[in-house]
Amino acid sequence: MKTAAENGDARAQSALGYAYDIGEGVTQSLETAAYWYRQAAEQGYANAQFNLAEMIRDGAGVTQSNEVALEWYTKAAMQGHSKAQYNVAMMHVQGEGIAADNVTAYAWLVLSATGDAEGADQARDIVGKGIGDKIAEGDALAERLKTEIQTKAK
């Protein structure tokens, strides 16, 4: 795996990052995990983008930054990564790395709820109730995002 990672294979880089992240078969090193996640993330590998965002949001092995974490979450979210979509939504709800915006959060939760992000459907319903008459605006934004994601996937 290390040879493949060193030769630029994004999937291997991400897997090696994960191994260092949790200390599986190697001595745990969050700095090394972040390095390998970043290598894969910069190649557009959504799982690595998500994992790197997690580390940056938490300041685990890297400098903490909600703004930079949001950038990486959004890159993964725009590839249909439902857990990243959920985290983008929650950052909009909480105003982390961006001004709070529940309409945008709702749109991301609509998308996330169709995937495997635990609790996304409940969060969507709660945020939806909170935006009241702006729900149509959120649904329209969700459709635009969905179309953009599908277009990028082709």
Short mmCIF file of C-alpha atoms in Angstrom, two decimals:
data_model
loop_
_atom_site.label_atom_id
_atom_site.label_comp_id
_atom_site.label_asym_id
_atom_site.label_seq_id
_atom_site.Cartn_x
_atom_site.Cartn_y
_atom_site.Cartn_z
CA MET A 1 0.00 0.00 0.00
CA LYS A 2 2.81 2.42 0.87
CA THR A 3 4.43 1.92 -2.53
CA ALA A 4 1.15 2.60 -4.30
CA ALA A 5 0.62 5.69 -2.13
CA GLU A 6 4.12 6.95 -2.88
CA ASN A 7 3.41 6.41 -6.58
CA GLY A 8 0.37 8.70 -6.40
CA ASP A 9 -2.54 6.28 -6.02
CA ALA A 10 -5.21 8.35 -4.26
CA ARG A 11 -7.08 5.36 -2.84
CA ALA A 12 -3.84 3.96 -1.37
CA GLN A 13 -2.90 7.40 -0.03
CA SER A 14 -6.25 7.67 1.70
CA ALA A 15 -5.98 4.15 3.12
CA LEU A 16 -2.47 4.86 4.36
CA GLY A 17 -3.73 8.07 5.94
CA TYR A 18 -6.41 6.09 7.71
CA ALA A 19 -3.86 3.53 8.93
CA TYR A 20 -1.79 6.33 10.47
CA ASP A 21 -4.94 8.02 11.78
CA ILE A 22 -5.97 5.02 13.87
CA GLY A 23 -2.58 3.32 14.27
CA GLU A 24 -3.47 0.21 12.28
CA GLY A 25 -0.30 -1.67 11.33
CA VAL A 26 1.80 1.46 11.91
CA THR A 27 2.59 3.72 14.83
CA GLN A 28 -0.24 6.22 15.07
CA SER A 29 0.73 9.65 13.77
CA LEU A 30 -1.93 12.26 13.15
CA GLU A 31 0.56 14.47 11.29
CA THR A 32 1.42 11.62 8.90
CA ALA A 33 -2.26 10.74 8.54
CA ALA A 34 -3.04 14.33 7.56
CA TYR A 35 -0.16 14.30 5.06
CA TRP A 36 -1.49 11.22 3.26
CA TYR A 37 -5.11 12.38 3.42
CA ARG A 38 -4.03 15.68 1.87
CA GLN A 39 -2.20 13.90 -0.95
CA ALA A 40 -5.36 12.01 -1.86
CA ALA A 41 -7.67 14.96 -1.17
CA GLU A 42 -5.77 17.18 -3.57
CA GLN A 43 -6.40 14.57 -6.26
CA GLY A 44 -10.13 14.89 -5.62
CA TYR A 45 -10.65 11.72 -3.58
CA ALA A 46 -13.84 12.45 -1.59
CA ASN A 47 -13.20 10.12 1.38
CA ALA A 48 -9.77 11.70 1.92
CA GLN A 49 -11.27 15.19 1.60
CA PHE A 50 -13.79 14.28 4.29
CA ASN A 51 -11.17 12.76 6.61
CA LEU A 52 -8.82 15.70 6.14
CA ALA A 53 -11.69 18.09 6.91
CA GLU A 54 -12.40 16.16 10.10
CA MET A 55 -8.78 16.53 11.20
CA ILE A 56 -8.69 20.24 10.35
CA ARG A 57 -12.00 20.93 12.10
CA ASP A 58 -10.70 19.18 15.23
CA GLY A 59 -7.13 20.46 14.99
CA ALA A 60 -5.91 16.85 15.06
CA GLY A 61 -2.33 16.76 13.78
CA VAL A 62 -2.89 20.00 11.86
CA THR A 63 -3.78 23.61 12.56
CA GLN A 64 -7.45 23.92 13.49
CA SER A 65 -9.55 25.99 11.08
CA ASN A 66 -13.30 25.85 10.60
CA GLU A 67 -12.98 27.80 7.35
CA VAL A 68 -10.48 25.36 5.82
CA ALA A 69 -12.43 22.37 7.14
CA LEU A 70 -15.57 23.73 5.47
CA GLU A 71 -13.70 24.03 2.16
CA TRP A 72 -12.66 20.36 2.28
CA TYR A 73 -16.09 19.19 3.46
CA THR A 74 -17.67 21.11 0.59
CA LYS A 75 -15.34 19.52 -1.97
CA ALA A 76 -16.37 16.07 -0.73
CA ALA A 77 -20.03 17.11 -0.47
CA MET A 78 -20.01 18.24 -4.09
CA GLN A 79 -19.04 14.68 -5.02
CA GLY A 80 -22.11 13.32 -3.22
CA HIS A 81 -20.38 12.34 0.04
CA SER A 82 -23.42 12.36 2.35
CA LYS A 83 -21.53 12.66 5.64
CA ALA A 84 -19.66 15.65 4.24
CA GLN A 85 -22.99 17.12 3.12
CA TYR A 86 -24.28 16.68 6.66
CA ASN A 87 -21.22 18.40 8.14
CA VAL A 88 -21.49 21.29 5.66
CA ALA A 89 -25.10 21.69 6.80
CA MET A 90 -24.21 21.63 10.48
CA MET A 91 -21.46 24.19 9.97
CA HIS A 92 -24.05 26.45 8.31
CA VAL A 93 -26.47 25.89 11.20
CA GLN A 94 -23.82 26.67 13.82
CA GLY A 95 -22.05 29.44 11.90
CA GLU A 96 -18.72 27.60 11.97
CA GLY A 97 -16.37 28.85 9.28
CA ILE A 98 -19.22 30.71 7.61
CA ALA A 99 -22.14 32.93 8.57
CA ALA A 100 -25.07 30.93 9.93
CA ASP A 101 -27.60 30.19 7.17
CA ASN A 102 -30.38 27.72 7.89
CA VAL A 103 -31.79 27.79 4.33
CA THR A 104 -28.45 26.59 2.94
CA ALA A 105 -28.13 24.13 5.82
CA TYR A 106 -31.58 22.75 5.01
CA ALA A 107 -30.62 22.27 1.34
CA TRP A 108 -27.52 20.30 2.30
CA LEU A 109 -29.56 18.22 4.76
CA VAL A 110 -32.07 17.37 2.02
CA LEU A 111 -29.18 15.93 0.00
CA SER A 112 -27.50 14.29 2.97
CA ALA A 113 -30.72 12.56 4.06
CA THR A 114 -30.69 10.50 0.86
CA GLY A 115 -27.32 8.99 1.83
CA ASP A 116 -25.84 7.27 4.85
CA ALA A 117 -25.39 10.24 7.18
CA GLU A 118 -26.95 9.22 10.48
CA GLY A 119 -29.51 11.70 11.79
CA ALA A 120 -29.68 13.74 8.58
CA ASP A 121 -33.40 13.20 8.06
CA GLN A 122 -34.23 14.31 11.61
CA ALA A 123 -31.94 17.34 11.32
CA ARG A 124 -33.53 18.21 7.96
CA ASP A 125 -36.99 18.15 9.53
CA ILE A 126 -35.92 20.29 12.51
CA VAL A 127 -34.12 22.87 10.38
CA GLY A 128 -37.01 22.81 7.88
CA LYS A 129 -39.48 23.73 10.62
CA GLY A 130 -37.18 26.52 11.68
CA ILE A 131 -37.03 28.18 8.26
CA GLY A 132 -40.83 28.14 7.85
CA ASP A 133 -41.90 29.84 4.62
CA LYS A 134 -38.34 29.69 3.22
CA ILE A 135 -38.56 25.92 2.81
CA ALA A 136 -39.31 26.25 -0.91
CA GLU A 137 -36.12 28.31 -1.27
CA GLY A 138 -34.20 25.54 0.51
CA ASP A 139 -35.74 22.85 -1.70
CA ALA A 140 -34.85 24.84 -4.82
CA LEU A 141 -31.26 25.22 -3.63
CA ALA A 142 -31.10 21.49 -2.90
CA GLU A 143 -32.21 20.78 -6.48
CA ARG A 144 -29.57 23.13 -7.90
CA LEU A 145 -26.87 21.50 -5.77
CA LYS A 146 -28.08 18.02 -6.76
CA THR A 147 -27.94 18.96 -10.44
CA GLU A 148 -24.44 20.41 -10.04
CA ILE A 149 -23.26 17.27 -8.25
CA GLN A 150 -24.74 15.02 -10.93
CA THR A 151 -23.19 17.14 -13.68
CA LYS A 152 -19.74 16.91 -12.08
CA ALA A 153 -20.11 13.14 -11.74
CA LYS A 154 -20.42 12.69 -15.49
#
